[in-house]
Short mmCIF file of C-alpha atoms in Angstrom, two decimals:
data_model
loop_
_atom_site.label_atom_id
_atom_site.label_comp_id
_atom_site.label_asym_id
_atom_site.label_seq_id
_atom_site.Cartn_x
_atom_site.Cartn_y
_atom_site.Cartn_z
CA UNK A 1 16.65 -12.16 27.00
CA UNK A 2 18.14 -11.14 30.19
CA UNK A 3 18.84 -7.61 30.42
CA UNK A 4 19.89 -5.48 33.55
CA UNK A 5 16.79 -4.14 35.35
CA UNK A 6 17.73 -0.36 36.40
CA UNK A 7 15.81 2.54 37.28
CA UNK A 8 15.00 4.52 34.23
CA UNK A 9 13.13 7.99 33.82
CA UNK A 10 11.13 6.43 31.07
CA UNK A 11 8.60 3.56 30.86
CA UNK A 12 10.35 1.15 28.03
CA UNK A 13 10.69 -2.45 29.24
CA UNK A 14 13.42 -4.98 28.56
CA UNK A 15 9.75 -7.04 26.97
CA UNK A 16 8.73 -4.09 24.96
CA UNK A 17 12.31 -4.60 23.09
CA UNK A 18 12.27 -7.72 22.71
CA UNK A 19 8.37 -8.31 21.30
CA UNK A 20 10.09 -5.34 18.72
CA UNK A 21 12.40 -7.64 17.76
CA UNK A 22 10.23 -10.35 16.89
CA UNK A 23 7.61 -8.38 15.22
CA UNK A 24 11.03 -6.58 12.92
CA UNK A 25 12.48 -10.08 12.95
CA UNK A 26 9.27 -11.72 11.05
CA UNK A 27 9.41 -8.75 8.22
CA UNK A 28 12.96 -10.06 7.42
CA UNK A 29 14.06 -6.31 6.62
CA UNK A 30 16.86 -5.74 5.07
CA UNK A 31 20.07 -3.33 6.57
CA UNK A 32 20.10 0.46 7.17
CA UNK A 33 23.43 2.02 7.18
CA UNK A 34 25.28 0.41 9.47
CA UNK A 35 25.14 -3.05 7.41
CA UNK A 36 23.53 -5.18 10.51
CA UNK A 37 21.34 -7.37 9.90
CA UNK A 38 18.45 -9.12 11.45
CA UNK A 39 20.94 -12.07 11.42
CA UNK A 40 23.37 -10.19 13.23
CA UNK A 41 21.14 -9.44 15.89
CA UNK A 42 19.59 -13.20 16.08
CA UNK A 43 23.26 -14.57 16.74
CA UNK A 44 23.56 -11.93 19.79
CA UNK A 45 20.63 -10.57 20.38
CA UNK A 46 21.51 -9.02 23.98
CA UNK A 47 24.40 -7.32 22.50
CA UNK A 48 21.89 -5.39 20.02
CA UNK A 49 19.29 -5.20 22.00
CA UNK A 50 20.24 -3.94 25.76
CA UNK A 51 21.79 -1.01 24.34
CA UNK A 52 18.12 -0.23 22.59
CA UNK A 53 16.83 -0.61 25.49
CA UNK A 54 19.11 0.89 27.80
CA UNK A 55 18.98 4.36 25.33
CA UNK A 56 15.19 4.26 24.92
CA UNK A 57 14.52 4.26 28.74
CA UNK A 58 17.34 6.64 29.38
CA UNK A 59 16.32 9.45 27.06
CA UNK A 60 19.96 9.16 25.42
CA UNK A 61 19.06 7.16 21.97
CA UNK A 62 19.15 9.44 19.22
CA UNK A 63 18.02 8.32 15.40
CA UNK A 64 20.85 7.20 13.24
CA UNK A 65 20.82 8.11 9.86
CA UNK A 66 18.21 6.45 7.50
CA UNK A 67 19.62 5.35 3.82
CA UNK A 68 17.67 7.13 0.85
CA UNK A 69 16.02 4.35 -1.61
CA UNK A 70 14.10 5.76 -4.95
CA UNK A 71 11.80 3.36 -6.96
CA UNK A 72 9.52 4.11 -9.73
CA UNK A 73 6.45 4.85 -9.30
CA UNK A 74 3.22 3.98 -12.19
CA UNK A 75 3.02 7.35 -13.44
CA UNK A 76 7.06 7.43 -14.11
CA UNK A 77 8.13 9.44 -11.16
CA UNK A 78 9.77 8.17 -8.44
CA UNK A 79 8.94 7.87 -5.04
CA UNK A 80 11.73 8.37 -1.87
CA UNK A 81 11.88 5.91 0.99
CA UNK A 82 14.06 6.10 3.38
CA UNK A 83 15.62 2.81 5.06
CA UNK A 84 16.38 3.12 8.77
CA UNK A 85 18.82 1.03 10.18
CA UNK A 86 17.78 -2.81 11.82
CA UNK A 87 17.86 -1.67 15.12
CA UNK A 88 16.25 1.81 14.84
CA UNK A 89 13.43 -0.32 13.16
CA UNK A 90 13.18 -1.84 16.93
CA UNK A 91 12.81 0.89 18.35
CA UNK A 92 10.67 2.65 16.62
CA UNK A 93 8.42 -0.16 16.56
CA UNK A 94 8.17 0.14 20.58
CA UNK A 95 7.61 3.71 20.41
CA UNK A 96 4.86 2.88 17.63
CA UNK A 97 3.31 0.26 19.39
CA UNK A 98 2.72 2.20 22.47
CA UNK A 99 1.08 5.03 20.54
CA UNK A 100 -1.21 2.75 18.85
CA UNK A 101 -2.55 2.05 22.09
CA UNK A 102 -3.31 5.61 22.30
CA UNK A 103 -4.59 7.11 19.28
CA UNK A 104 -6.69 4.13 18.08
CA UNK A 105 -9.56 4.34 20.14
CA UNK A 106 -9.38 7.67 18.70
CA UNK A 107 -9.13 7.30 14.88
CA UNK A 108 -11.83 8.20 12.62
CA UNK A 109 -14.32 5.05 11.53
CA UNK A 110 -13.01 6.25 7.92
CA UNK A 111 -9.41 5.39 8.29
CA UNK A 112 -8.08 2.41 6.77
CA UNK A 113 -4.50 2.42 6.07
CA UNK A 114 -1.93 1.01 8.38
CA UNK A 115 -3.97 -0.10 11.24
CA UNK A 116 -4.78 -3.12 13.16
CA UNK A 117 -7.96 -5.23 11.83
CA UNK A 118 -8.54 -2.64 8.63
CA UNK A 119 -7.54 -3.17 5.02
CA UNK A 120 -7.33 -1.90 1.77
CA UNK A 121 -10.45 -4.40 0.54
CA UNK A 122 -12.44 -2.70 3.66
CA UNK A 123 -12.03 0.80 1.77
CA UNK A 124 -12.70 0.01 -1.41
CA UNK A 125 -15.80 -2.13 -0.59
CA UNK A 126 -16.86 1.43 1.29
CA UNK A 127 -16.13 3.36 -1.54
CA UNK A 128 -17.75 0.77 -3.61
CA UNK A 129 -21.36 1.07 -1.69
CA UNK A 130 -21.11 4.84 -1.58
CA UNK A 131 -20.26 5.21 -5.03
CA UNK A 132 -24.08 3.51 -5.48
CA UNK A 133 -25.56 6.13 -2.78
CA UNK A 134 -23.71 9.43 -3.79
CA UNK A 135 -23.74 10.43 -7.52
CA UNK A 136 -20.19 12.62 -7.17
CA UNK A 137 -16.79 11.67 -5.75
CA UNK A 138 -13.66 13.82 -5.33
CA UNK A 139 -10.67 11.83 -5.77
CA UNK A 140 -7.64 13.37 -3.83
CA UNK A 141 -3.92 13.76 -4.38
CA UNK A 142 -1.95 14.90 -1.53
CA UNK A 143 1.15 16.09 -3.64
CA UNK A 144 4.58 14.14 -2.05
CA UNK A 145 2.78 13.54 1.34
CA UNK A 146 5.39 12.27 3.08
CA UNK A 147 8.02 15.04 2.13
CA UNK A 148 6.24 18.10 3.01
CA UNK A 149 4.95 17.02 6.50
CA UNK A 150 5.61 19.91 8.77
CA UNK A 151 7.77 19.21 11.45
CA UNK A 152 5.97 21.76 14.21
CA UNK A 153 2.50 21.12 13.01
CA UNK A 154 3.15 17.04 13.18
CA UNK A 155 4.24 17.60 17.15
CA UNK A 156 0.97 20.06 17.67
CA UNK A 157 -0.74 16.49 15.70
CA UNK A 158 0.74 14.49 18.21
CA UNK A 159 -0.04 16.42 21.50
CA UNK A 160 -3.80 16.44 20.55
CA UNK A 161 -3.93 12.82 21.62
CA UNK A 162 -0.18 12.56 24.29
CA UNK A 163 2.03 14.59 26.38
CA UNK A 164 3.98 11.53 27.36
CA UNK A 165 7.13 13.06 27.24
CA UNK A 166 9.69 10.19 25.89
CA UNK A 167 6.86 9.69 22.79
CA UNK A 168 7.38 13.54 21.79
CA UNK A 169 10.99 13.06 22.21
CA UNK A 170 11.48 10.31 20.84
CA UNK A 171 9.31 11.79 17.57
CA UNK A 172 11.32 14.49 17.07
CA UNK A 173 14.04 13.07 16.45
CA UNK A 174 13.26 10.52 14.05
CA UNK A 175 11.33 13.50 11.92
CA UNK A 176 14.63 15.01 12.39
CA UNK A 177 16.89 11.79 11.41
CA UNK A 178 19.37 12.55 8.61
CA UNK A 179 19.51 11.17 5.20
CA UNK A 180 22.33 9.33 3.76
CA UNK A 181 22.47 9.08 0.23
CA UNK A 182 24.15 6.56 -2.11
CA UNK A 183 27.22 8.37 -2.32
CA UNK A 184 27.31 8.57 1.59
CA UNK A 185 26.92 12.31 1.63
CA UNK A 186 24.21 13.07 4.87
CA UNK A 187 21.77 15.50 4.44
CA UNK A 188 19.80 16.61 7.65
CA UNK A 189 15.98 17.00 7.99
CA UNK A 190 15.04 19.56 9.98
CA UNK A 191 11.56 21.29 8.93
CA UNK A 192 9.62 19.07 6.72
CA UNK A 193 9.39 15.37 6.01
CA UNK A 194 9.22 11.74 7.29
CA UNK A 195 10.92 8.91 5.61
CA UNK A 196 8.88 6.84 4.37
CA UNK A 197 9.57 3.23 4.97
CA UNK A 198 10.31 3.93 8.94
CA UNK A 199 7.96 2.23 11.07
CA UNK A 200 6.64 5.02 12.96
CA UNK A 201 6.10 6.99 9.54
CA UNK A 202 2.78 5.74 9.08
CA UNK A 203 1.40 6.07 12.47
CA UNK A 204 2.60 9.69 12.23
CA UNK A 205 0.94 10.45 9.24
CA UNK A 206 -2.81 9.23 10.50
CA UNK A 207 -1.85 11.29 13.30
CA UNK A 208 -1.15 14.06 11.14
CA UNK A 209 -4.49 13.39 8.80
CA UNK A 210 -6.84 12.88 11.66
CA UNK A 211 -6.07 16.19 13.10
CA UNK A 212 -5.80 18.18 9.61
CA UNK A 213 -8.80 16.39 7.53
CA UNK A 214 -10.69 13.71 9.31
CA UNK A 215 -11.88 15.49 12.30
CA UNK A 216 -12.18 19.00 10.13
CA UNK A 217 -15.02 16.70 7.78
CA UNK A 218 -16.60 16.01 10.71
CA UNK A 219 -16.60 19.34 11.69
CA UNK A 220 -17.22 21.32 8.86
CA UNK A 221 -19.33 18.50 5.85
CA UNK A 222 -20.29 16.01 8.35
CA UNK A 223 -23.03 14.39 5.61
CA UNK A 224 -20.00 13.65 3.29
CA UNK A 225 -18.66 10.56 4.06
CA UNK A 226 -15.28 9.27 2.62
CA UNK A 227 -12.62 6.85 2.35
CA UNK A 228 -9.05 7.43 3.65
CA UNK A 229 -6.15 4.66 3.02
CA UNK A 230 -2.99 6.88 4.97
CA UNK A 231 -2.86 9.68 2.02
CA UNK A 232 -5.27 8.60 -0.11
CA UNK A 233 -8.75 9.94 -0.58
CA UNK A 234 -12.05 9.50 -1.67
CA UNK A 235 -15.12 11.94 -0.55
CA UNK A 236 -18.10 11.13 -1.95
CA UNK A 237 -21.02 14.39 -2.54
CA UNK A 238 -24.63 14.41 -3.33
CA UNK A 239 -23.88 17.07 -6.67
CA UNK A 240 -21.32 18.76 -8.39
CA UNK A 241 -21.52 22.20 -7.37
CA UNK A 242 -21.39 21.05 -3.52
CA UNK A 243 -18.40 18.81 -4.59
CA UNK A 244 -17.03 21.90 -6.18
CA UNK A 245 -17.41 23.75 -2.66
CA UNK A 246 -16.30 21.40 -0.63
CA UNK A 247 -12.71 20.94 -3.52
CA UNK A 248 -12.03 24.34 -2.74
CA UNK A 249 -12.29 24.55 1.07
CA UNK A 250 -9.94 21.44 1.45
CA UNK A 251 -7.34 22.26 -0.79
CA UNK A 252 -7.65 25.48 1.44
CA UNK A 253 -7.72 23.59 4.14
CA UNK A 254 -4.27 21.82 3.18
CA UNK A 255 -2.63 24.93 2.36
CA UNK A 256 -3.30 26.24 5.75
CA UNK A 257 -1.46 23.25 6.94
CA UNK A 258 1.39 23.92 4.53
CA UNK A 259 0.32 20.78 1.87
CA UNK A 260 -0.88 20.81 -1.42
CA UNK A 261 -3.06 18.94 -3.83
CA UNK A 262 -1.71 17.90 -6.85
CA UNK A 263 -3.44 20.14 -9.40
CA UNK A 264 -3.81 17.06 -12.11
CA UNK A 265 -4.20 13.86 -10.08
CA UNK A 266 -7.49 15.85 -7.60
CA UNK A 267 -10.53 15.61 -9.90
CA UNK A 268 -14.49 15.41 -9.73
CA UNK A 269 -15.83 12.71 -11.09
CA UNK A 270 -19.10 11.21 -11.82
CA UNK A 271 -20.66 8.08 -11.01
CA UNK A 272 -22.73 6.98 -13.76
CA UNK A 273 -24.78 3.89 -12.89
CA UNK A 274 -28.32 3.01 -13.67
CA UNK A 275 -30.96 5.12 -13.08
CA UNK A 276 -28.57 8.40 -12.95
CA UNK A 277 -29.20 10.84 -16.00
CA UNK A 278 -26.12 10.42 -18.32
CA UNK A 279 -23.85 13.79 -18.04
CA UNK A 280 -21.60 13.10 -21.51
CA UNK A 281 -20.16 16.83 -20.84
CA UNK A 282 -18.40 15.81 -17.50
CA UNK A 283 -14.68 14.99 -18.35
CA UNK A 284 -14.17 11.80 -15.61
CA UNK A 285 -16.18 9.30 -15.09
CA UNK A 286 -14.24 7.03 -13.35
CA UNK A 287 -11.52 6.96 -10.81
CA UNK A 288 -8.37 4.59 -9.18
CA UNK A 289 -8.21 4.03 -5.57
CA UNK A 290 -5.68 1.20 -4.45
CA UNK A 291 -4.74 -0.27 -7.28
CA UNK A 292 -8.70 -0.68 -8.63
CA UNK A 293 -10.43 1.38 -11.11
CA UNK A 294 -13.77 2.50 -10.71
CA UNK A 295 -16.04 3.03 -13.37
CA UNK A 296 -19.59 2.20 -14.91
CA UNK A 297 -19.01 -1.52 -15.78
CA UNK A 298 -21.93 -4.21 -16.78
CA UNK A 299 -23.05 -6.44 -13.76
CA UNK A 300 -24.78 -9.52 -13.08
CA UNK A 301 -27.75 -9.25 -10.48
CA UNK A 302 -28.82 -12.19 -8.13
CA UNK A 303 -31.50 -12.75 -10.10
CA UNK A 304 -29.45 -13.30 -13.36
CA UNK A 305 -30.02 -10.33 -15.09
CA UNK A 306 -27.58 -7.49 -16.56
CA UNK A 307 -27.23 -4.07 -15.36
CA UNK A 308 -25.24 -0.79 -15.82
CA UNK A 309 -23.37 -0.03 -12.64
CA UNK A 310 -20.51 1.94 -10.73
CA UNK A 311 -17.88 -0.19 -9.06
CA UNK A 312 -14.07 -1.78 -9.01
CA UNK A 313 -11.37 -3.54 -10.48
CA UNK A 314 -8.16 -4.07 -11.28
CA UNK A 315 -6.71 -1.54 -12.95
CA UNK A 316 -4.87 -0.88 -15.78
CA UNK A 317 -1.51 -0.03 -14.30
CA UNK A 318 -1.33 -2.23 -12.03
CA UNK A 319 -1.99 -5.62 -14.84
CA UNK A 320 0.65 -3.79 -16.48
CA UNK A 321 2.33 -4.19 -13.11
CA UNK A 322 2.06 -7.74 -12.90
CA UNK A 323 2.89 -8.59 -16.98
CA UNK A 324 6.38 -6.32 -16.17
CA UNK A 325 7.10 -8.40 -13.05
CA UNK A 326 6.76 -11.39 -14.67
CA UNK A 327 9.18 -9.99 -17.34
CA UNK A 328 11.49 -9.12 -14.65
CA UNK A 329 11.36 -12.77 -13.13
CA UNK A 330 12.18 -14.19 -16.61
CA UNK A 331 10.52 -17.49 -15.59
CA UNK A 332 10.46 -18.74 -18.86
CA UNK A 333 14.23 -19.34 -18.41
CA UNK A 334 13.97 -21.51 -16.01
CA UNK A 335 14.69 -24.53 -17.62
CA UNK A 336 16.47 -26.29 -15.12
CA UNK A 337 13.10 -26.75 -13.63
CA UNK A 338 10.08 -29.66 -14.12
CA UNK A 339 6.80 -27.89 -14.02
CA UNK A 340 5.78 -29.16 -10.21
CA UNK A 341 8.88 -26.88 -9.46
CA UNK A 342 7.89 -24.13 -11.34
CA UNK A 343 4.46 -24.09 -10.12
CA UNK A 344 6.05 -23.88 -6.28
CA UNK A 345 8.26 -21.20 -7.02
CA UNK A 346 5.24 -19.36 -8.82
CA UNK A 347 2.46 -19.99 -6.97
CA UNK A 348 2.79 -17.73 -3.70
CA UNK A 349 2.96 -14.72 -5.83
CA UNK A 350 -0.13 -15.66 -8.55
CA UNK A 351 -1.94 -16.26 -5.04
CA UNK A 352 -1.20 -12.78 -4.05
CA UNK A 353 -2.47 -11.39 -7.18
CA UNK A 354 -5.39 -13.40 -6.97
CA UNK A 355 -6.42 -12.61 -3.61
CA UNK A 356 -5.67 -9.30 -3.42
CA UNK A 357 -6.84 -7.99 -6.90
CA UNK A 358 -9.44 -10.88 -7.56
CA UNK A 359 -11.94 -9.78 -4.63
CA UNK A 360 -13.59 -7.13 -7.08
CA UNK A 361 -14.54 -8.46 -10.22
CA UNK A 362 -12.08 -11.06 -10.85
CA UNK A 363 -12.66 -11.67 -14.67
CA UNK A 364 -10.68 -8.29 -15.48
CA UNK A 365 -7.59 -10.10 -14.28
CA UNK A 366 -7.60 -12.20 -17.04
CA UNK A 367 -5.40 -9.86 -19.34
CA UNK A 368 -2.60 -10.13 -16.21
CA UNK A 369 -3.28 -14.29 -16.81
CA UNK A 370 -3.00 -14.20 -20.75
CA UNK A 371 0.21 -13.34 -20.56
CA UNK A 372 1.53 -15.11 -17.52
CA UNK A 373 0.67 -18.09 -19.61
CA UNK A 374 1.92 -16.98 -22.34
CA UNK A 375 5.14 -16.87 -20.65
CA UNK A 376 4.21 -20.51 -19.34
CA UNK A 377 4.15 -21.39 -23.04
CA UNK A 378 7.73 -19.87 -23.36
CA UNK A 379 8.72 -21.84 -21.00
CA UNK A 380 7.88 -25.27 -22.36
CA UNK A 381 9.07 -24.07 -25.51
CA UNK A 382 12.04 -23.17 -24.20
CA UNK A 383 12.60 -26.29 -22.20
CA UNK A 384 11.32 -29.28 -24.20
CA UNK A 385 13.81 -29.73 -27.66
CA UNK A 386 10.48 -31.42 -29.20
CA UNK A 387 9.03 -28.19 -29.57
CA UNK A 388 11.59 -26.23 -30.51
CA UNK A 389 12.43 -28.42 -33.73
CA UNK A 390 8.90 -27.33 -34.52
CA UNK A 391 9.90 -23.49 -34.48
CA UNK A 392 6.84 -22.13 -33.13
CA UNK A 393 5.37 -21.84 -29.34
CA UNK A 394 1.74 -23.42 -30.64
CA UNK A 395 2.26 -26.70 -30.02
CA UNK A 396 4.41 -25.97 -26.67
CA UNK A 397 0.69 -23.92 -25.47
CA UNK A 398 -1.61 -27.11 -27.08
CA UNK A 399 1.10 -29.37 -24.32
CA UNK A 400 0.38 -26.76 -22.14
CA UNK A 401 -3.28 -27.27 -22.22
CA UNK A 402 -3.48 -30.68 -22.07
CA UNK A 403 -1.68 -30.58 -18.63
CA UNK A 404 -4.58 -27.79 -17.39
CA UNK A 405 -7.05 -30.05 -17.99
CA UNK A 406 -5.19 -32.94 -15.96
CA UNK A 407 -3.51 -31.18 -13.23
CA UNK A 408 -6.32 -28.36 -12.88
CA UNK A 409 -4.76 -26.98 -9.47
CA UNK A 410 -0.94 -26.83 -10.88
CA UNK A 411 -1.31 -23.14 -11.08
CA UNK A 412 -3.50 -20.89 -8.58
CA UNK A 413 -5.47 -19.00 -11.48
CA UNK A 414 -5.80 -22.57 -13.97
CA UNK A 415 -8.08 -23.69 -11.20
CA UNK A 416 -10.17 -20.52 -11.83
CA UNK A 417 -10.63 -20.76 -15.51
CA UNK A 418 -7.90 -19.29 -16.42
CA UNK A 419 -6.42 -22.01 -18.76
CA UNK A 420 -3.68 -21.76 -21.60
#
């Protein structure tokens, strides 16, 4: 990409831009408000991307308006992202890259979500070990995060580790972006919030979490350690009247910094394993943390033998997750399809359920399997007139079975187990 080298009072290269655009380009993100898409910009991408450029360096590019997206979230509610436009995604991906370089050296060991080389498994295989060491956790709620982010305190966040003046700048104004919602009416933000779905959004927010909880642990409970995945939390405490303590100064803590915990979703709970007295009067005894549930479960030692002990897996919502997505794909309609198709079109995702879910304990998926081959069974029933003469799905799952056993690696989980 050639673009016109002039003096600028800010440090943005024409290569910062363009490595933006291939890092937005491989998400394959959909439009923002102006309707461009990442297409648009491949089939010009000077015309795009020298006037990024050319208002990042400059000081002159303000945020364009971000359009408001609501999904539902496992509880019922919904949660509000907000979808910034192709090319704001660009540049805030410069802006985010070059604070990265910053504040990572600086993060707290603790920190997992939305950073280079870390990952959800990494958290919850911490949590996992210190649930064996520490007999008490306190499972956290940040009540809607990502709304009630003060505006002044997030800048007074972000000066603790820059004063590089176009970073600030450019911050500000993005907190500040406006809203547009599906009717087109804009709404401005101008005290509290971030969007989330921005790319800067969650490099704010462990900016903003460092500086309000991370380093205050340190300072004030340094022999608590815990687990933080962007606005989730785990702390894990030796007993439950230090756990109580240590509740109340953080949700003080918060409030000082104009946050909340949600009063149902924060709760103490105890982990009962072996060789920890059994406390029947304590109302939780097990917790979810990324999409795993954590509770006393049976396990199998190296040695062969059966224990009682405290760890993960899948949870409950989310198998309920994956049995309403594959209701929502309606695969068992696809009868235009032989199997061998069907198993490509299906396989990427089943391998993403398997690898992401299947690291802890990876026979509680099989409820999420039941039913996707139940729905396999559908399928055959639905596509093969032999069976459907018959009236009944039986004989379509017996088929089914048979082709398990020959073609054991059709489907990612049959090669598990797994089998109709």
């Amino acid at each position: 990409m050639n673009l016109e080298k002039k003096s600028k009072p800010y440090p943005i290269t024409e290569e910062q831009v363009w490595e933006a655009y291939k890092l937005v380009k491989g998400k394959g993100d959909t439009p923002g408000v102006d309707g461009i898409s990442i297409d648009d910009i491949s089939r010009n991408p000077g015309k795009h991307l020298y006037p990024v450029w050319n208002r990042l360096a400059s000081g002159s590019y303000f945020a364009p308006a971000v359009k408001r997206h609501e999904i539902f979230k496992e509880d019922g509610s919904k949660r509000t992202l907000g979808i910034p436009t192709i090319k704001d995604r660009i540049a805030q991906t410069v802006i985010a890259k070059e604070l990265e370089l910053i504040v990572e050296p600086r993060f707290h060991n603790n920190s997992f979500g939305y950073r280079p080389n870390r990952d959800a498994h990494q958290a919850i295989e911490q949590a996992r070990l210190n649930c064996w060491k520490y007999a008490w956790v306190i499972d956290m709620d940040i009540k809607g995060f990502f709304d009630n982010i003060d505006h002044g305190l997030m800048i007074r966040a972000l000066r603790y580790f820059t004063n590089e003046k176009h970073i600030i700048l450019y911050a500000k104004r993005w907190l500040k972006a406006p809203i547009q919602l599906k009717d087109g009416t804009l709404i401005q933000n101008i005290e509290k919030g971030t969007p989330q779905g921005g790319v800067i959004s969650p490099v704010l927010a462990n900016i903003f979490l460092h500086v309000v909880f991370d380093k205050w642990m340190d300072l004030h409970y340094p022999d608590c350690p815990f687990e933080r995945y962007a606005d989730d939390v785990i702390i894990h405490v030796k007993n439950e009247p230090y756990a109580r303590q240590i509740l109340k100064e953080v949700r003080q803590r918060f409030v000082e910094c104009k946050l909340e915990l949600h009063p149902e979703k924060t709760q103490i709970v105890y982990c009962n394993r072996k060789g920890r007295r059994k406390r029947k009067e304590v109302k939780h005894q097990q917790f979810y943390f990324l999409g795993f549930t954590f509770r006393p479960r049976k396990l199998m030692t190296k040695g062969g033998h059966l224990m009682y002990g405290f760890s993960p897996a899948i949870s409950r919502k989310r198998t309920k997750r994956i049995v309403a997505t594959c209701q929502k794909l309606g695969f068992h309609r696809w009868t235009h399809l032989d199997i061998h198709q069907l198993s490509k079109a299906l396989s990427s995702k089943i391998r993403g359920w398997i690898n992401y879910y299947g690291k802890f304990h990876f026979t509680e998926m099989k409820r999420a399997f039941l039913h996707l081959n139940r729905r396999l069974a559908k399928w055959a029933f639905n596509k093969y007139k032999r069976f459907k003469r018959r009236k009944t799905v039986y004989y379509a799952r017996l088929w089914l079975r048979q082709v398990s056993k020959n073609y054991q690696y059709l489907f990612p989980h049959w090669k598990f187990g797994f089998t109709p």
